[in-house]
Amino acid sequence: MNMLSSINELLSHIKQVEEETIQMSQDSMLMLSEFIEKNSIELDESAAKGLQYQDIISQQLSATIEAIDSVQKAINIFENAYDSDEQIANDSIEKLHLKLSKTLQTAKNKREAFSGKLGHEDETDEIEFF
């Protein structure tokens, strides 16, 4: 999941840069507006259109930020589901391992019980046959 985490971090960085760009654009627009008002400058159609472009750029960046947010939400949902599924799988494997270990130990115990005293050199009693 390192790849998705890296993509998520990159998207966060891009989003932060876009938010800063929007703020700079708004600050620039405010400074220009104050300058125009202070100096009683009347804008022609071309200059007014140029100022509107800053607003359009900010709107486009906001739309991109929304798209990034949507992608990041999808990544987070996937990562959470993957982590949950991975944990469930790991838990299941651990339970299976424990059951198989118990089964193996039971089989070994039964083998020893059924084999009697065969193979036990330290035992002094002999096996009796009926």
Short mmCIF file of N, CA, C and O in Angstrom, two decimals, residues 19-119:
data_model
loop_
_atom_site.label_atom_id
_atom_site.label_comp_id
_atom_site.label_asym_id
_atom_site.label_seq_id
_atom_site.Cartn_x
_atom_site.Cartn_y
_atom_site.Cartn_z
N GLU A 19 -4.29 25.53 -3.16
CA GLU A 19 -4.95 26.39 -2.17
C GLU A 19 -4.14 27.67 -1.95
O GLU A 19 -4.71 28.76 -1.84
N GLU A 20 -2.82 27.53 -1.90
CA GLU A 20 -1.96 28.71 -1.74
C GLU A 20 -2.06 29.61 -2.97
O GLU A 20 -2.07 30.84 -2.85
N THR A 21 -2.15 29.01 -4.15
CA THR A 21 -2.27 29.77 -5.39
C THR A 21 -3.59 30.54 -5.41
O THR A 21 -3.63 31.71 -5.81
N ILE A 22 -4.65 29.90 -4.97
CA ILE A 22 -5.96 30.57 -4.89
C ILE A 22 -5.87 31.76 -3.95
O ILE A 22 -6.35 32.86 -4.27
N GLN A 23 -5.23 31.57 -2.80
CA GLN A 23 -5.10 32.66 -1.83
C GLN A 23 -4.28 33.81 -2.41
O GLN A 23 -4.64 34.98 -2.27
N MET A 24 -3.17 33.49 -3.11
CA MET A 24 -2.36 34.55 -3.74
C MET A 24 -3.17 35.29 -4.79
O MET A 24 -3.08 36.52 -4.91
N SER A 25 -3.96 34.56 -5.56
CA SER A 25 -4.79 35.18 -6.59
C SER A 25 -5.81 36.13 -5.96
O SER A 25 -6.03 37.24 -6.45
N GLN A 26 -6.42 35.68 -4.87
CA GLN A 26 -7.39 36.53 -4.18
C GLN A 26 -6.73 37.77 -3.59
O GLN A 26 -7.27 38.88 -3.67
N ASP A 27 -5.55 37.58 -2.99
CA ASP A 27 -4.81 38.73 -2.44
C ASP A 27 -4.43 39.71 -3.53
O ASP A 27 -4.55 40.93 -3.38
N SER A 28 -3.98 39.18 -4.68
CA SER A 28 -3.61 40.01 -5.83
C SER A 28 -4.82 40.79 -6.33
O SER A 28 -4.72 42.00 -6.61
N MET A 29 -5.94 40.11 -6.42
CA MET A 29 -7.18 40.75 -6.89
C MET A 29 -7.58 41.89 -5.94
O MET A 29 -7.98 42.97 -6.40
N LEU A 30 -7.45 41.64 -4.64
CA LEU A 30 -7.80 42.66 -3.65
C LEU A 30 -6.88 43.86 -3.78
O LEU A 30 -7.33 45.02 -3.76
N MET A 31 -5.57 43.62 -3.94
CA MET A 31 -4.61 44.73 -4.09
C MET A 31 -4.91 45.54 -5.34
O MET A 31 -4.88 46.79 -5.32
N LEU A 32 -5.17 44.85 -6.44
CA LEU A 32 -5.48 45.56 -7.69
C LEU A 32 -6.78 46.36 -7.56
O LEU A 32 -6.87 47.51 -8.02
N SER A 33 -7.77 45.75 -6.94
CA SER A 33 -9.06 46.44 -6.76
C SER A 33 -8.88 47.70 -5.91
O SER A 33 -9.44 48.75 -6.22
N GLU A 34 -8.10 47.59 -4.83
CA GLU A 34 -7.84 48.75 -3.98
C GLU A 34 -7.09 49.84 -4.75
O GLU A 34 -7.39 51.03 -4.62
N PHE A 35 -6.12 49.43 -5.58
CA PHE A 35 -5.36 50.38 -6.37
C PHE A 35 -6.27 51.09 -7.37
O PHE A 35 -6.20 52.31 -7.54
N ILE A 36 -7.11 50.31 -8.02
CA ILE A 36 -8.03 50.88 -9.02
C ILE A 36 -8.98 51.86 -8.35
O ILE A 36 -9.22 52.97 -8.86
N GLU A 37 -9.52 51.48 -7.20
CA GLU A 37 -10.46 52.34 -6.49
C GLU A 37 -9.78 53.59 -5.95
O GLU A 37 -10.29 54.70 -6.07
N LYS A 38 -8.59 53.42 -5.36
CA LYS A 38 -7.83 54.53 -4.77
C LYS A 38 -7.47 55.57 -5.83
O LYS A 38 -7.49 56.77 -5.57
N ASN A 39 -7.14 55.10 -7.00
CA ASN A 39 -6.71 56.00 -8.07
C ASN A 39 -7.84 56.35 -9.05
O ASN A 39 -7.59 56.96 -10.09
N SER A 40 -9.02 55.93 -8.70
CA SER A 40 -10.21 56.22 -9.52
C SER A 40 -9.97 55.87 -10.99
O SER A 40 -10.27 56.66 -11.89
N ILE A 41 -9.45 54.69 -11.20
CA ILE A 41 -9.18 54.23 -12.56
C ILE A 41 -10.40 53.51 -13.08
O ILE A 41 -10.99 52.67 -12.41
N GLU A 42 -10.75 53.87 -14.31
CA GLU A 42 -11.87 53.19 -14.95
C GLU A 42 -11.29 52.16 -15.91
O GLU A 42 -10.44 52.46 -16.75
N LEU A 43 -11.73 50.92 -15.76
CA LEU A 43 -11.20 49.83 -16.57
C LEU A 43 -11.95 49.72 -17.88
O LEU A 43 -13.17 49.88 -17.93
N ASP A 44 -11.19 49.43 -18.92
CA ASP A 44 -11.86 49.13 -20.19
C ASP A 44 -12.25 47.66 -20.17
O ASP A 44 -11.97 46.92 -19.23
N GLU A 45 -12.91 47.24 -21.23
CA GLU A 45 -13.42 45.87 -21.29
C GLU A 45 -12.31 44.83 -21.20
O GLU A 45 -12.43 43.81 -20.53
N SER A 46 -11.18 45.09 -21.82
CA SER A 46 -10.06 44.17 -21.84
C SER A 46 -9.46 44.00 -20.43
O SER A 46 -9.17 42.88 -19.99
N ALA A 47 -9.29 45.11 -19.72
CA ALA A 47 -8.72 45.05 -18.37
C ALA A 47 -9.70 44.34 -17.41
O ALA A 47 -9.28 43.55 -16.55
N ALA A 48 -10.98 44.62 -17.55
CA ALA A 48 -11.99 43.97 -16.70
C ALA A 48 -11.99 42.47 -16.96
O ALA A 48 -12.09 41.65 -16.03
N LYS A 49 -11.86 42.11 -18.24
CA LYS A 49 -11.82 40.69 -18.60
C LYS A 49 -10.57 40.03 -17.99
O LYS A 49 -10.64 38.90 -17.49
N GLY A 50 -9.44 40.73 -18.00
CA GLY A 50 -8.21 40.21 -17.41
C GLY A 50 -8.36 39.94 -15.92
O GLY A 50 -7.87 38.94 -15.40
N LEU A 51 -9.07 40.83 -15.24
CA LEU A 51 -9.31 40.62 -13.80
C LEU A 51 -10.26 39.45 -13.57
O LEU A 51 -10.12 38.71 -12.59
N GLN A 52 -11.20 39.27 -14.47
CA GLN A 52 -12.12 38.14 -14.34
C GLN A 52 -11.40 36.80 -14.51
O GLN A 52 -11.80 35.80 -13.92
N TYR A 53 -10.35 36.81 -15.31
CA TYR A 53 -9.58 35.57 -15.50
C TYR A 53 -9.01 35.05 -14.19
O TYR A 53 -8.94 33.84 -13.98
N GLN A 54 -8.61 35.96 -13.32
CA GLN A 54 -8.10 35.51 -12.02
C GLN A 54 -9.17 34.75 -11.24
O GLN A 54 -8.90 33.74 -10.61
N ASP A 55 -10.39 35.23 -11.31
CA ASP A 55 -11.49 34.54 -10.64
C ASP A 55 -11.75 33.19 -11.29
O ASP A 55 -11.98 32.19 -10.60
N ILE A 56 -11.68 33.14 -12.61
CA ILE A 56 -11.90 31.88 -13.33
C ILE A 56 -10.80 30.87 -12.96
O ILE A 56 -11.08 29.69 -12.74
N ILE A 57 -9.56 31.35 -12.90
CA ILE A 57 -8.45 30.47 -12.51
C ILE A 57 -8.68 29.91 -11.11
O ILE A 57 -8.52 28.71 -10.88
N SER A 58 -9.09 30.75 -10.19
CA SER A 58 -9.37 30.28 -8.82
C SER A 58 -10.49 29.24 -8.81
O SER A 58 -10.41 28.25 -8.08
N GLN A 59 -11.52 29.46 -9.61
CA GLN A 59 -12.61 28.49 -9.69
C GLN A 59 -12.13 27.16 -10.25
O GLN A 59 -12.53 26.10 -9.77
N GLN A 60 -11.28 27.20 -11.26
CA GLN A 60 -10.75 25.97 -11.85
C GLN A 60 -9.87 25.23 -10.84
O GLN A 60 -9.94 23.99 -10.73
N LEU A 61 -9.07 25.96 -10.10
CA LEU A 61 -8.24 25.33 -9.07
C LEU A 61 -9.11 24.71 -7.97
O LEU A 61 -8.82 23.63 -7.47
N SER A 62 -10.19 25.39 -7.63
CA SER A 62 -11.12 24.84 -6.62
C SER A 62 -11.75 23.54 -7.12
O SER A 62 -11.91 22.59 -6.35
N ALA A 63 -12.09 23.52 -8.40
CA ALA A 63 -12.66 22.29 -8.98
C ALA A 63 -11.64 21.16 -8.95
O ALA A 63 -11.98 20.00 -8.67
N THR A 64 -10.38 21.48 -9.21
CA THR A 64 -9.32 20.47 -9.15
C THR A 64 -9.15 19.96 -7.73
O THR A 64 -8.96 18.76 -7.51
N ILE A 65 -9.23 20.86 -6.77
CA ILE A 65 -9.12 20.47 -5.35
C ILE A 65 -10.25 19.52 -4.98
O ILE A 65 -10.04 18.53 -4.28
N GLU A 66 -11.46 19.80 -5.47
CA GLU A 66 -12.59 18.90 -5.21
C GLU A 66 -12.33 17.52 -5.80
O GLU A 66 -12.63 16.50 -5.16
N ALA A 67 -11.77 17.48 -7.00
CA ALA A 67 -11.46 16.19 -7.63
C ALA A 67 -10.40 15.45 -6.82
O ALA A 67 -10.51 14.23 -6.61
N ILE A 68 -9.40 16.17 -6.36
CA ILE A 68 -8.35 15.56 -5.53
C ILE A 68 -8.95 15.00 -4.25
O ILE A 68 -8.63 13.88 -3.84
N ASP A 69 -9.83 15.78 -3.62
CA ASP A 69 -10.50 15.30 -2.40
C ASP A 69 -11.25 14.00 -2.65
O ASP A 69 -11.20 13.07 -1.84
N SER A 70 -11.94 13.94 -3.79
CA SER A 70 -12.70 12.74 -4.13
C SER A 70 -11.78 11.54 -4.31
O SER A 70 -12.06 10.44 -3.81
N VAL A 71 -10.66 11.73 -5.00
CA VAL A 71 -9.69 10.65 -5.21
C VAL A 71 -9.10 10.21 -3.86
O VAL A 71 -8.97 9.02 -3.59
N GLN A 72 -8.77 11.18 -3.02
CA GLN A 72 -8.19 10.84 -1.71
C GLN A 72 -9.19 10.07 -0.85
O GLN A 72 -8.79 9.15 -0.14
N LYS A 73 -10.45 10.43 -0.91
CA LYS A 73 -11.46 9.68 -0.15
C LYS A 73 -11.53 8.24 -0.64
O LYS A 73 -11.60 7.31 0.17
N ALA A 74 -11.49 8.06 -1.96
CA ALA A 74 -11.52 6.71 -2.52
C ALA A 74 -10.29 5.91 -2.10
O ALA A 74 -10.39 4.74 -1.75
N ILE A 75 -9.13 6.55 -2.12
CA ILE A 75 -7.90 5.89 -1.68
C ILE A 75 -8.01 5.49 -0.22
O ILE A 75 -7.66 4.36 0.17
N ASN A 76 -8.49 6.40 0.62
CA ASN A 76 -8.62 6.11 2.05
C ASN A 76 -9.59 4.97 2.31
O ASN A 76 -9.33 4.10 3.15
N ILE A 77 -10.70 4.96 1.60
CA ILE A 77 -11.68 3.86 1.75
C ILE A 77 -11.03 2.54 1.35
O ILE A 77 -11.16 1.54 2.04
N PHE A 78 -10.31 2.55 0.22
CA PHE A 78 -9.65 1.33 -0.23
C PHE A 78 -8.61 0.86 0.78
O PHE A 78 -8.55 -0.32 1.11
N GLU A 79 -7.79 1.80 1.27
CA GLU A 79 -6.74 1.43 2.23
C GLU A 79 -7.35 0.86 3.51
O GLU A 79 -6.85 -0.12 4.06
N ASN A 80 -8.43 1.47 3.99
CA ASN A 80 -9.08 0.97 5.21
C ASN A 80 -9.66 -0.42 4.98
O ASN A 80 -9.53 -1.30 5.83
N ALA A 81 -10.30 -0.61 3.84
CA ALA A 81 -10.86 -1.93 3.52
C ALA A 81 -9.74 -2.96 3.37
O ALA A 81 -9.85 -4.08 3.87
N TYR A 82 -8.67 -2.58 2.71
CA TYR A 82 -7.54 -3.49 2.51
C TYR A 82 -6.93 -3.87 3.86
O TYR A 82 -6.67 -5.04 4.11
N ASP A 83 -6.71 -2.85 4.71
CA ASP A 83 -6.14 -3.13 6.04
C ASP A 83 -7.05 -4.06 6.84
O ASP A 83 -6.58 -4.98 7.48
N SER A 84 -8.36 -3.80 6.77
CA SER A 84 -9.32 -4.63 7.49
C SER A 84 -9.31 -6.05 6.95
O SER A 84 -9.25 -7.02 7.71
N ASP A 85 -9.37 -6.18 5.62
CA ASP A 85 -9.35 -7.50 5.00
C ASP A 85 -8.04 -8.22 5.28
O ASP A 85 -8.02 -9.43 5.53
N GLU A 86 -6.94 -7.49 5.25
CA GLU A 86 -5.64 -8.09 5.53
C GLU A 86 -5.59 -8.60 6.97
O GLU A 86 -5.09 -9.68 7.24
N GLN A 87 -6.15 -7.81 7.90
CA GLN A 87 -6.17 -8.23 9.30
C GLN A 87 -7.04 -9.46 9.48
O GLN A 87 -6.68 -10.39 10.20
N ILE A 88 -8.19 -9.48 8.81
CA ILE A 88 -9.08 -10.65 8.88
C ILE A 88 -8.36 -11.87 8.33
O ILE A 88 -8.41 -12.96 8.93
N ALA A 89 -7.67 -11.70 7.20
CA ALA A 89 -6.93 -12.83 6.60
C ALA A 89 -5.82 -13.30 7.54
O ALA A 89 -5.64 -14.50 7.74
N ASN A 90 -5.10 -12.36 8.13
CA ASN A 90 -4.04 -12.73 9.07
C ASN A 90 -4.59 -13.45 10.28
O ASN A 90 -4.01 -14.44 10.76
N ASP A 91 -5.72 -12.96 10.81
CA ASP A 91 -6.36 -13.62 11.94
C ASP A 91 -6.80 -15.04 11.57
O ASP A 91 -6.62 -15.98 12.35
N SER A 92 -7.36 -15.19 10.38
CA SER A 92 -7.81 -16.50 9.92
C SER A 92 -6.63 -17.46 9.76
O SER A 92 -6.72 -18.63 10.13
N ILE A 93 -5.55 -16.96 9.22
CA ILE A 93 -4.35 -17.79 9.06
C ILE A 93 -3.81 -18.21 10.42
O ILE A 93 -3.42 -19.36 10.62
N GLU A 94 -3.82 -17.28 11.36
CA GLU A 94 -3.34 -17.61 12.71
C GLU A 94 -4.23 -18.66 13.37
O GLU A 94 -3.74 -19.62 13.98
N LYS A 95 -5.55 -18.52 13.22
CA LYS A 95 -6.48 -19.52 13.77
C LYS A 95 -6.26 -20.87 13.10
O LYS A 95 -6.26 -21.91 13.78
N LEU A 96 -6.08 -20.88 11.78
CA LEU A 96 -5.82 -22.12 11.06
C LEU A 96 -4.53 -22.76 11.55
O LEU A 96 -4.48 -23.97 11.78
N HIS A 97 -3.50 -21.94 11.73
CA HIS A 97 -2.22 -22.45 12.23
C HIS A 97 -2.40 -23.10 13.61
O HIS A 97 -1.89 -24.20 13.85
N LEU A 98 -3.15 -22.44 14.49
CA LEU A 98 -3.38 -23.00 15.83
C LEU A 98 -4.15 -24.32 15.75
O LEU A 98 -3.79 -25.30 16.43
N LYS A 99 -5.17 -24.38 14.91
CA LYS A 99 -5.96 -25.62 14.77
C LYS A 99 -5.10 -26.73 14.20
O LYS A 99 -5.18 -27.88 14.66
N LEU A 100 -4.30 -26.42 13.18
CA LEU A 100 -3.44 -27.44 12.60
C LEU A 100 -2.39 -27.92 13.59
O LEU A 100 -2.07 -29.11 13.65
N SER A 101 -1.86 -27.00 14.39
CA SER A 101 -0.88 -27.38 15.41
C SER A 101 -1.51 -28.30 16.44
O SER A 101 -0.90 -29.30 16.86
N LYS A 102 -2.73 -27.97 16.86
CA LYS A 102 -3.44 -28.83 17.83
C LYS A 102 -3.71 -30.20 17.22
O LYS A 102 -3.56 -31.23 17.88
N THR A 103 -4.15 -30.20 15.96
CA THR A 103 -4.43 -31.46 15.27
C THR A 103 -3.16 -32.30 15.16
O THR A 103 -3.19 -33.52 15.41
N LEU A 104 -2.05 -31.68 14.82
CA LEU A 104 -0.78 -32.39 14.73
C LEU A 104 -0.37 -32.94 16.08
O LEU A 104 0.04 -34.11 16.19
N GLN A 105 -0.53 -32.14 17.13
CA GLN A 105 -0.15 -32.61 18.47
C GLN A 105 -1.05 -33.76 18.90
O GLN A 105 -0.57 -34.74 19.46
N THR A 106 -2.35 -33.68 18.61
CA THR A 106 -3.27 -34.77 18.92
C THR A 106 -2.86 -36.04 18.17
O THR A 106 -2.84 -37.14 18.75
N ALA A 107 -2.52 -35.89 16.89
CA ALA A 107 -2.10 -37.05 16.10
C ALA A 107 -0.82 -37.66 16.67
O ALA A 107 -0.69 -38.89 16.77
N LYS A 108 0.12 -36.83 17.08
CA LYS A 108 1.37 -37.33 17.67
C LYS A 108 1.09 -38.04 18.99
O LYS A 108 1.66 -39.09 19.26
N ASN A 109 0.19 -37.45 19.79
CA ASN A 109 -0.15 -38.07 21.07
C ASN A 109 -0.81 -39.44 20.85
O ASN A 109 -0.51 -40.41 21.56
N LYS A 110 -1.71 -39.53 19.89
CA LYS A 110 -2.38 -40.80 19.59
C LYS A 110 -1.38 -41.81 19.06
O LYS A 110 -1.43 -43.00 19.41
N ARG A 111 -0.46 -41.39 18.24
CA ARG A 111 0.57 -42.29 17.71
C ARG A 111 1.38 -42.88 18.86
O ARG A 111 1.64 -44.07 18.91
N GLU A 112 1.77 -41.99 19.78
CA GLU A 112 2.54 -42.46 20.93
C GLU A 112 1.71 -43.41 21.79
O GLU A 112 2.21 -44.43 22.26
N ALA A 113 0.45 -43.08 21.99
CA ALA A 113 -0.41 -43.91 22.83
C ALA A 113 -0.64 -45.27 22.19
O ALA A 113 -0.67 -46.30 22.88
N PHE A 114 -0.82 -45.31 20.88
CA PHE A 114 -1.09 -46.57 20.19
C PHE A 114 0.16 -47.41 20.00
O PHE A 114 0.10 -48.61 19.83
N SER A 115 1.32 -46.79 20.04
CA SER A 115 2.54 -47.55 19.80
C SER A 115 3.02 -48.26 21.06
O SER A 115 3.97 -49.02 21.01
N GLY A 116 2.34 -48.03 22.13
CA GLY A 116 2.71 -48.69 23.38
C GLY A 116 4.08 -48.25 23.82
O GLY A 116 4.42 -47.10 23.77
N LYS A 117 4.87 -49.27 24.23
CA LYS A 117 6.20 -48.95 24.73
C LYS A 117 7.27 -49.25 23.69
O LYS A 117 8.44 -49.28 24.02
N LEU A 118 6.88 -49.49 22.46
CA LEU A 118 7.86 -49.76 21.42
C LEU A 118 8.73 -48.54 21.19
O LEU A 118 8.25 -47.42 21.13
N GLY A 119 10.00 -48.78 21.09
CA GLY A 119 10.91 -47.70 20.80
C GLY A 119 11.36 -46.94 22.02
O GLY A 119 12.16 -46.04 21.92
#
